PDB file of C-alpha atoms and ligand atoms in Angstrom:
ATOM      1  CA  MET A 243      24.623  85.880  -6.421  1.00  0.00           C
ATOM      2  CA  PHE A 244      23.987  88.826  -4.080  1.00  0.00           C
ATOM      3  CA  ASN A 245      24.575  88.387  -0.445  1.00  0.00           C
ATOM      4  CA  CYS A 246      21.492  90.080   0.918  1.00  0.00           C
ATOM      5  CA  LYS A 247      22.872  90.197   4.377  1.00  0.00           C
ATOM      6  CA  ILE A 248      25.790  92.377   3.264  1.00  0.00           C
ATOM      7  CA  ILE A 249      23.499  94.766   1.403  1.00  0.00           C
ATOM      8  CA  ILE A 250      21.269  95.083   4.433  1.00  0.00           C
ATOM      9  CA  ASN A 251      24.313  95.731   6.591  1.00  0.00           C
ATOM     10  CA  ILE A 252      25.495  98.459   4.231  1.00  0.00           C
ATOM     11  CA  LEU A 253      22.066 100.112   4.202  1.00  0.00           C
ATOM     12  CA  CYS A 254      22.004  99.897   7.951  1.00  0.00           C
ATOM     13  CA  LEU A 255      25.439 101.510   8.188  1.00  0.00           C
ATOM     14  CA  ILE A 256      24.397 104.363   5.869  1.00  0.00           C
ATOM     15  CA  PHE A 257      21.353 104.920   8.037  1.00  0.00           C
ATOM     16  CA  ILE A 258      23.433 105.034  11.217  1.00  0.00           C
ATOM     17  CA  VAL A 259      25.943 107.503   9.729  1.00  0.00           C
ATOM     18  CA  LYS A 260      23.126 109.735   8.460  1.00  0.00           C
ATOM     19  CA  ALA A 261      21.262 109.635  11.770  1.00  0.00           C
ATOM     20  CA  SER A 262      24.344 110.460  13.823  1.00  0.00           C
ATOM     21  CA  SER A 263      25.277 113.398  11.615  1.00  0.00           C
ATOM     22  CA  ASP A 264      21.738 114.773  11.973  1.00  0.00           C
ATOM     23  CA  GLU A 265      22.081 114.328  15.705  1.00  0.00           C
ATOM     24  CA  GLY A 266      25.277 116.415  15.780  1.00  0.00           C
ATOM     25  CA  TYR A 267      23.811 119.095  13.559  1.00  0.00           C
ATOM     26  CA  ARG A 268      20.431 119.547  15.306  1.00  0.00           C
ATOM     27  CA  GLY A 269      18.865 121.359  12.398  1.00  0.00           C
ATOM     28  CA  SER A 270      20.253 124.862  11.989  1.00  0.00           C
ATOM     29  CA  ASN A 271      20.313 125.425  15.710  1.00  0.00           C
ATOM     30  CA  ASN A 272      24.104 125.461  15.881  1.00  0.00           C
ATOM     31  CA  PHE A 273      25.986 128.696  15.950  1.00  0.00           C
ATOM     32  CA  ASP A 274      29.587 129.891  16.051  1.00  0.00           C
ATOM     33  CA  VAL A 275      29.409 133.298  17.630  1.00  0.00           C
ATOM     34  CA  LEU A 276      27.198 135.724  19.545  1.00  0.00           C
ATOM     35  CA  ILE A 277      26.863 139.121  17.897  1.00  0.00           C
ATOM     36  CA  PHE A 278      26.040 141.946  20.282  1.00  0.00           C
ATOM     37  CA  THR A 279      24.478 144.782  18.306  1.00  0.00           C
ATOM     38  CA  GLN A 280      24.063 148.350  19.513  1.00  0.00           C
ATOM     39  CA  SER A 281      21.956 150.832  17.534  1.00  0.00           C
ATOM     40  CA  TRP A 282      22.377 154.550  17.077  1.00  0.00           C
ATOM     41  CA  PRO A 283      18.850 155.826  17.882  1.00  0.00           C
ATOM     42  CA  GLN A 284      19.029 158.899  15.610  1.00  0.00           C
ATOM     43  CA  THR A 285      19.595 156.712  12.567  1.00  0.00           C
ATOM     44  CA  VAL A 286      16.967 154.148  13.584  1.00  0.00           C
ATOM     45  CA  CYS A 287      14.532 157.047  13.962  1.00  0.00           C
ATOM     46  CA  TYR A 288      15.548 158.523  10.607  1.00  0.00           C
ATOM     47  CA  THR A 289      14.802 155.224   8.864  1.00  0.00           C
ATOM     48  CA  TRP A 290      11.516 154.795  10.681  1.00  0.00           C
ATOM     49  CA  LYS A 291      10.290 158.322   9.914  1.00  0.00           C
ATOM     50  CA  ALA A 292      11.407 158.135   6.306  1.00  0.00           C
ATOM     51  CA  SER A 293       9.219 155.073   5.807  1.00  0.00           C
ATOM     52  CA  SER A 294       5.928 156.764   6.762  1.00  0.00           C
ATOM     53  CA  PRO A 295       4.711 160.277   7.634  1.00  0.00           C
ATOM     54  CA  SER A 296       2.716 158.898  10.583  1.00  0.00           C
ATOM     55  CA  HIS A 297       5.768 157.444  12.356  1.00  0.00           C
ATOM     56  CA  THR A 298       7.150 158.931  15.563  1.00  0.00           C
ATOM     57  CA  CYS A 299      10.161 157.816  17.624  1.00  0.00           C
ATOM     58  CA  SER A 300      11.175 157.235  21.226  1.00  0.00           C
ATOM     59  CA  LEU A 301      14.715 158.451  21.819  1.00  0.00           C
ATOM     60  CA  PRO A 302      16.944 158.088  24.900  1.00  0.00           C
ATOM     61  CA  LYS A 303      16.581 160.834  27.515  1.00  0.00           C
ATOM     62  CA  LYS A 304      20.228 161.712  26.980  1.00  0.00           C
ATOM     63  CA  HIS A 305      20.438 161.986  23.248  1.00  0.00           C
ATOM     64  CA  ASP A 306      23.997 160.748  22.870  1.00  0.00           C
ATOM     65  CA  GLU A 307      23.314 157.220  24.153  1.00  0.00           C
ATOM     66  CA  TRP A 308      23.546 154.046  22.117  1.00  0.00           C
ATOM     67  CA  THR A 309      20.749 151.538  22.644  1.00  0.00           C
ATOM     68  CA  ILE A 310      20.704 147.737  22.558  1.00  0.00           C
ATOM     69  CA  HIS A 311      19.389 145.985  19.492  1.00  0.00           C
ATOM     70  CA  GLY A 312      20.076 142.396  20.518  1.00  0.00           C
ATOM     71  CA  ILE A 313      22.332 139.428  21.135  1.00  0.00           C
ATOM     72  CA  TRP A 314      22.318 137.288  18.023  1.00  0.00           C
ATOM     73  CA  PRO A 315      23.634 133.723  17.903  1.00  0.00           C
ATOM     74  CA  SER A 316      25.105 133.386  14.395  1.00  0.00           C
ATOM     75  CA  GLN A 317      26.928 131.021  12.122  1.00  0.00           C
ATOM     76  CA  TYR A 318      29.927 132.334  10.217  1.00  0.00           C
ATOM     77  CA  HIS A 319      29.157 133.589   6.692  1.00  0.00           C
ATOM     78  CA  LYS A 320      25.431 133.200   7.308  1.00  0.00           C
ATOM     79  CA  VAL A 321      22.470 134.886   8.947  1.00  0.00           C
ATOM     80  CA  GLY A 322      20.904 132.915  11.765  1.00  0.00           C
ATOM     81  CA  PRO A 323      19.891 130.500  13.222  1.00  0.00           C
ATOM     82  CA  GLU A 324      16.643 132.316  13.996  1.00  0.00           C
ATOM     83  CA  PHE A 325      13.314 131.474  15.657  1.00  0.00           C
ATOM     84  CA  CYS A 326      14.716 128.276  17.205  1.00  0.00           C
ATOM     85  CA  ASN A 327      11.908 127.280  19.531  1.00  0.00           C
ATOM     86  CA  LYS A 328       8.300 128.280  19.044  1.00  0.00           C
ATOM     87  CA  SER A 329       7.333 126.658  22.361  1.00  0.00           C
ATOM     88  CA  MET A 330       9.113 129.382  24.329  1.00  0.00           C
ATOM     89  CA  PRO A 331       6.816 132.382  23.797  1.00  0.00           C
ATOM     90  CA  PHE A 332       7.878 135.782  25.097  1.00  0.00           C
ATOM     91  CA  LYS A 333       6.480 136.470  28.566  1.00  0.00           C
ATOM     92  CA  PRO A 334       6.413 140.212  29.373  1.00  0.00           C
ATOM     93  CA  HIS A 335       5.896 139.452  33.052  1.00  0.00           C
ATOM     94  CA  ASP A 336       9.314 137.765  33.318  1.00  0.00           C
ATOM     95  CA  LEU A 337      10.967 141.128  32.630  1.00  0.00           C
ATOM     96  CA  GLU A 338       9.151 143.035  35.365  1.00  0.00           C
ATOM     97  CA  SER A 339      12.325 143.472  37.468  1.00  0.00           C
ATOM     98  CA  LEU A 340      14.375 144.728  34.484  1.00  0.00           C
ATOM     99  CA  LYS A 341      11.671 146.743  32.811  1.00  0.00           C
ATOM    100  CA  GLU A 342      12.700 150.233  33.877  1.00  0.00           C
ATOM    101  CA  GLU A 343      16.294 149.705  32.856  1.00  0.00           C
ATOM    102  CA  LEU A 344      15.296 148.076  29.575  1.00  0.00           C
ATOM    103  CA  GLN A 345      13.036 151.016  28.781  1.00  0.00           C
ATOM    104  CA  GLU A 346      16.092 153.301  28.880  1.00  0.00           C
ATOM    105  CA  LYS A 347      18.761 151.025  27.411  1.00  0.00           C
ATOM    106  CA  TRP A 348      16.965 148.599  25.112  1.00  0.00           C
ATOM    107  CA  ILE A 349      14.585 151.186  23.666  1.00  0.00           C
ATOM    108  CA  ASP A 350      11.965 150.401  21.107  1.00  0.00           C
ATOM    109  CA  VAL A 351      12.690 153.545  19.087  1.00  0.00           C
ATOM    110  CA  GLU A 352       9.859 152.698  16.694  1.00  0.00           C
ATOM    111  CA  TYR A 353       6.980 151.578  18.899  1.00  0.00           C
ATOM    112  CA  GLY A 354       7.823 153.367  22.143  1.00  0.00           C
ATOM    113  CA  ARG A 355       8.941 152.646  25.667  1.00  0.00           C
ATOM    114  CA  THR A 356       5.709 151.030  26.795  1.00  0.00           C
ATOM    115  CA  SER A 357       5.713 148.600  23.893  1.00  0.00           C
ATOM    116  CA  TYR A 358       7.119 145.116  24.213  1.00  0.00           C
ATOM    117  CA  SER A 359       7.414 144.595  20.494  1.00  0.00           C
ATOM    118  CA  LEU A 360      11.205 144.934  20.132  1.00  0.00           C
ATOM    119  CA  TRP A 361      11.869 142.698  23.148  1.00  0.00           C
ATOM    120  CA  GLU A 362       9.357 140.137  21.940  1.00  0.00           C
ATOM    121  CA  HIS A 363      10.921 140.152  18.481  1.00  0.00           C
ATOM    122  CA  GLU A 364      14.488 139.799  19.783  1.00  0.00           C
ATOM    123  CA  TRP A 365      13.476 137.000  22.122  1.00  0.00           C
ATOM    124  CA  ASN A 366      11.578 134.993  19.501  1.00  0.00           C
ATOM    125  CA  LYS A 367      14.133 135.502  16.752  1.00  0.00           C
ATOM    126  CA  HIS A 368      17.404 135.287  18.716  1.00  0.00           C
ATOM    127  CA  GLY A 369      16.783 134.570  22.406  1.00  0.00           C
ATOM    128  CA  THR A 370      15.187 131.205  21.709  1.00  0.00           C
ATOM    129  CA  CYS A 371      18.398 130.234  19.872  1.00  0.00           C
ATOM    130  CA  ALA A 372      20.701 131.528  22.616  1.00  0.00           C
ATOM    131  CA  VAL A 373      19.039 129.368  25.310  1.00  0.00           C
ATOM    132  CA  VAL A 374      21.421 126.477  24.612  1.00  0.00           C
ATOM    133  CA  LEU A 375      24.026 128.475  26.581  1.00  0.00           C
ATOM    134  CA  GLU A 376      23.593 128.243  30.330  1.00  0.00           C
ATOM    135  CA  GLN A 377      24.325 131.960  30.744  1.00  0.00           C
ATOM    136  CA  LEU A 378      21.435 132.804  28.408  1.00  0.00           C
ATOM    137  CA  ASN A 379      18.969 130.018  29.097  1.00  0.00           C
ATOM    138  CA  SER A 380      15.977 132.105  30.150  1.00  0.00           C
ATOM    139  CA  GLU A 381      14.263 135.276  29.078  1.00  0.00           C
ATOM    140  CA  VAL A 382      15.450 137.201  32.125  1.00  0.00           C
ATOM    141  CA  LYS A 383      19.054 136.000  31.656  1.00  0.00           C
ATOM    142  CA  TYR A 384      19.033 136.934  27.963  1.00  0.00           C
ATOM    143  CA  PHE A 385      17.866 140.500  28.629  1.00  0.00           C
ATOM    144  CA  ALA A 386      20.030 140.957  31.733  1.00  0.00           C
ATOM    145  CA  GLU A 387      23.071 139.892  29.688  1.00  0.00           C
ATOM    146  CA  GLY A 388      22.216 142.528  27.085  1.00  0.00           C
ATOM    147  CA  LEU A 389      22.257 145.191  29.819  1.00  0.00           C
ATOM    148  CA  ASN A 390      25.501 143.787  31.188  1.00  0.00           C
ATOM    149  CA  LEU A 391      27.184 143.870  27.771  1.00  0.00           C
ATOM    150  CA  LEU A 392      26.034 147.437  27.172  1.00  0.00           C
ATOM    151  CA  ALA A 393      27.464 148.499  30.546  1.00  0.00           C
ATOM    152  CA  LYS A 394      30.804 146.894  29.655  1.00  0.00           C
ATOM    153  CA  TYR A 395      31.049 147.749  25.959  1.00  0.00           C
ATOM    154  CA  ASP A 396      28.944 150.887  25.527  1.00  0.00           C
ATOM    155  CA  MET A 397      29.847 152.308  22.113  1.00  0.00           C
ATOM    156  CA  LYS A 398      29.541 155.844  23.378  1.00  0.00           C
ATOM    157  CA  ASN A 399      32.506 155.199  25.707  1.00  0.00           C
ATOM    158  CA  VAL A 400      34.430 153.192  23.152  1.00  0.00           C
ATOM    159  CA  LEU A 401      34.114 155.761  20.373  1.00  0.00           C
ATOM    160  CA  THR A 402      34.651 158.762  22.676  1.00  0.00           C
ATOM    161  CA  LYS A 403      37.978 157.268  23.781  1.00  0.00           C
ATOM    162  CA  ALA A 404      39.052 157.423  20.139  1.00  0.00           C
ATOM    163  CA  ASN A 405      37.689 160.968  19.751  1.00  0.00           C
ATOM    164  CA  ILE A 406      34.807 159.825  17.577  1.00  0.00           C
ATOM    165  CA  VAL A 407      31.810 161.914  18.553  1.00  0.00           C
ATOM    166  CA  PRO A 408      28.293 162.609  17.242  1.00  0.00           C
ATOM    167  CA  GLY A 409      27.815 165.468  14.794  1.00  0.00           C
ATOM    168  CA  ARG A 410      30.800 164.649  12.593  1.00  0.00           C
ATOM    169  CA  LYS A 411      31.769 162.463   9.670  1.00  0.00           C
ATOM    170  CA  TYR A 412      34.328 159.680   9.710  1.00  0.00           C
ATOM    171  CA  SER A 413      35.742 157.111   7.357  1.00  0.00           C
ATOM    172  CA  THR A 414      34.575 153.543   7.916  1.00  0.00           C
ATOM    173  CA  LYS A 415      38.199 152.672   8.513  1.00  0.00           C
ATOM    174  CA  ALA A 416      38.538 155.243  11.308  1.00  0.00           C
ATOM    175  CA  ILE A 417      35.552 153.743  13.117  1.00  0.00           C
ATOM    176  CA  LEU A 418      36.755 150.161  12.701  1.00  0.00           C
ATOM    177  CA  ASN A 419      40.244 151.154  13.848  1.00  0.00           C
ATOM    178  CA  ALA A 420      38.829 152.914  16.901  1.00  0.00           C
ATOM    179  CA  MET A 421      37.006 149.752  17.975  1.00  0.00           C
ATOM    180  CA  LYS A 422      40.129 147.666  17.455  1.00  0.00           C
ATOM    181  CA  GLN A 423      42.264 150.117  19.406  1.00  0.00           C
ATOM    182  CA  VAL A 424      39.944 150.544  22.366  1.00  0.00           C
ATOM    183  CA  LEU A 425      38.553 147.011  22.658  1.00  0.00           C
ATOM    184  CA  GLY A 426      41.501 145.061  21.282  1.00  0.00           C
ATOM    185  CA  LYS A 427      39.174 143.086  18.958  1.00  0.00           C
ATOM    186  CA  ARG A 428      37.716 143.708  15.527  1.00  0.00           C
ATOM    187  CA  GLY A 429      34.008 144.582  15.232  1.00  0.00           C
ATOM    188  CA  ALA A 430      31.676 145.635  12.432  1.00  0.00           C
ATOM    189  CA  VAL A 431      29.863 148.842  11.513  1.00  0.00           C
ATOM    190  CA  ILE A 432      26.566 149.036   9.637  1.00  0.00           C
ATOM    191  CA  CYS A 433      25.291 152.070   7.718  1.00  0.00           C
ATOM    192  CA  ARG A 434      21.968 153.269   6.421  1.00  0.00           C
ATOM    193  CA  GLU A 435      21.974 155.313   3.250  1.00  0.00           C
ATOM    194  CA  ASN A 436      19.825 158.358   2.642  1.00  0.00           C
ATOM    195  CA  LYS A 437      18.404 157.562  -0.800  1.00  0.00           C
ATOM    196  CA  ASN A 438      17.724 161.238  -1.513  1.00  0.00           C
ATOM    197  CA  THR A 439      21.111 162.705  -0.700  1.00  0.00           C
ATOM    198  CA  GLY A 440      23.355 159.644  -0.898  1.00  0.00           C
ATOM    199  CA  GLU A 441      24.593 160.398   2.609  1.00  0.00           C
ATOM    200  CA  SER A 442      25.513 157.427   4.773  1.00  0.00           C
ATOM    201  CA  TYR A 443      24.578 157.352   8.468  1.00  0.00           C
ATOM    202  CA  MET A 444      26.045 155.123  11.147  1.00  0.00           C
ATOM    203  CA  LEU A 445      23.241 152.731  12.179  1.00  0.00           C
ATOM    204  CA  GLU A 446      24.781 149.873  14.166  1.00  0.00           C
ATOM    205  CA  ILE A 447      27.973 148.647  15.743  1.00  0.00           C
ATOM    206  CA  ARG A 448      28.429 144.909  16.190  1.00  0.00           C
ATOM    207  CA  ILE A 449      30.913 143.192  18.465  1.00  0.00           C
ATOM    208  CA  CYS A 450      31.349 139.468  18.905  1.00  0.00           C
ATOM    209  CA  PHE A 451      31.568 136.955  21.724  1.00  0.00           C
ATOM    210  CA  ASN A 452      32.343 133.273  21.969  1.00  0.00           C
ATOM    211  CA  LYS A 453      30.059 130.884  23.808  1.00  0.00           C
ATOM    212  CA  MET A 454      31.816 131.722  27.080  1.00  0.00           C
ATOM    213  CA  LEU A 455      30.805 135.364  26.556  1.00  0.00           C
ATOM    214  CA  GLN A 456      34.413 136.422  25.925  1.00  0.00           C
ATOM    215  CA  LEU A 457      35.006 139.215  23.414  1.00  0.00           C
ATOM    216  CA  ILE A 458      36.439 137.900  20.121  1.00  0.00           C
ATOM    217  CA  ASN A 459      37.119 139.274  16.636  1.00  0.00           C
ATOM    218  CA  CYS A 460      34.075 139.424  14.374  1.00  0.00           C
ATOM    219  CA  ASP A 461      35.941 138.107  11.297  1.00  0.00           C
ATOM    220  CA  GLY A 462      33.616 135.807   9.369  1.00  0.00           C
ATOM    221  CA  ILE A 463      30.233 137.155  10.449  1.00  0.00           C
ATOM    222  CA  SER A 464      27.811 138.260   7.757  1.00  0.00           C
ATOM    223  CA  GLU A 465      28.370 141.890   6.596  1.00  0.00           C
ATOM    224  CA  TYR A 466      31.856 141.857   8.186  1.00  0.00           C
ATOM    225  CA  PRO A 467      33.443 144.324   8.585  1.00  0.00           C
ATOM    226  CA  THR A 468      30.890 146.738   7.138  1.00  0.00           C
ATOM    227  CA  ASN A 469      28.111 147.380   4.647  1.00  0.00           C
ATOM    228  CA  CYS A 470      29.063 151.069   4.442  1.00  0.00           C
ATOM    229  CA  ASP A 471      30.199 152.582   1.163  1.00  0.00           C
ATOM    230  CA  ALA A 472      33.990 152.754   1.503  1.00  0.00           C
ATOM    231  CA  SER A 473      34.205 155.672  -0.928  1.00  0.00           C
ATOM    232  CA  LYS A 474      32.243 157.968   1.392  1.00  0.00           C
ATOM    233  CA  LEU A 475      32.546 159.356   4.869  1.00  0.00           C
ATOM    234  CA  ILE A 476      29.937 158.126   7.344  1.00  0.00           C
ATOM    235  CA  THR A 477      27.864 160.631   9.284  1.00  0.00           C
ATOM    236  CA  TYR A 478      27.494 160.001  13.020  1.00  0.00           C
ATOM    237  CA  PRO A 479      24.411 162.217  13.357  1.00  0.00           C
ATOM    238  CA  SER A 480      23.894 164.143  16.599  1.00  0.00           C
ATOM    239  CA  THR A 481      20.207 164.678  15.807  1.00  0.00           C
ATOM    240  CA  VAL A 482      17.716 162.794  13.668  1.00  0.00           C
ATOM    241  CA  PRO A 483      18.692 163.566  10.065  1.00  0.00           C
ATOM    242  CA  ARG A 484      16.192 165.498   7.960  1.00  0.00           C
ATOM    243  CA  TYR A 485      14.203 163.061   5.928  1.00  0.00           C
ATOM    244  CA  ASN A 486      11.909 163.017   2.942  1.00  0.00           C
ATOM    245  CA  VAL A 487       9.219 160.431   3.151  1.00  0.00           C
ATOM    246  CA  ILE A 488       9.934 157.927   0.429  1.00  0.00           C
ATOM    247  CA  GLN A 489       7.080 158.047  -2.068  1.00  0.00           C
ATOM    248  CA  VAL A 490       6.054 154.696  -3.471  1.00  0.00           C
TER     249      VAL A 490
HETATM  250  C1  NAG B1214      11.597 124.070  23.201  1.00  0.00           C
HETATM  251  O1  NAG B1214      11.133 124.583  24.414  1.00  0.00           O
HETATM  252  C2  NAG B1214      10.353 123.692  25.170  1.00  0.00           C
HETATM  253  C3  NAG B1214       9.769 124.453  26.358  1.00  0.00           C
HETATM  254  O2  NAG B1214      10.795 125.024  27.151  1.00  0.00           O
HETATM  255  C4  NAG B1214      11.232 122.483  25.573  1.00  0.00           C
HETATM  256  O3  NAG B1214      10.468 121.564  26.318  1.00  0.00           O
HETATM  257  C5  NAG B1214      11.775 121.840  24.304  1.00  0.00           C
HETATM  258  O4  NAG B1214      12.676 120.806  24.654  1.00  0.00           O
HETATM  259  C6  NAG B1214      12.490 122.853  23.438  1.00  0.00           C
HETATM  260  N1  NAG B1214      12.812 122.259  22.158  1.00  0.00           N
HETATM  261  C7  NAG B1214      14.060 122.252  21.671  1.00  0.00           C
HETATM  262  C8  NAG B1214      14.236 121.632  20.334  1.00  0.00           C
HETATM  263  O5  NAG B1214      15.006 122.711  22.272  1.00  0.00           O
END
């Protein structure tokens, strides 16, 4: 009745199709876009201090500088991939030659300039996923590219060109339009809300790159184009906003 050979062939075919699709997918290691995120130190510091009375911050020497958060390989409409290879631990020594520059431009606002914790976190979570690109395939290349992208796309320069300066409030739309005008591509802006006053502070600006490190529109990334409350103006604080420690 049954031709066993045919059934075995079909099972075999299913197996081959399944195996080859797994091969192409390589777990969740694939990504569509690199998100380059810059942080506004005053808002990072506000959030950090508001979470505990014992917290202190490290801010840039010039207080109107943006700082690097990271380069994040991402899939569209998703967060991640993240933590792609646990056999590539962060090695502080590899960054010896970049250390002084990183301490000014990729500042660990929370744990301080002499801490490696932000760099270690960014490497483990995002760097180990970015290594599939030749331009980012080592720790030193990943961090050097961050410095390079900041030099080219520093948000201080971008926003200043559109007359957006610290100490004032802007609509989300004005900030997004400024990025589009100056860079020619659409980015994203992330806010942090003050739970006590309802005020919204600019926290991050994200711009996007393809796998050849060319600037592209961010359409399709998670939280695009913003998480800010569209009904309010966003504060671009020139100093760390006054905070009340959140009581639990
Ligand atoms: C993870 O990193 C190790 C050490 O560099 C390498 O040998 C291995 O092939 C990597 N694994 C994957 C899945 O890329």
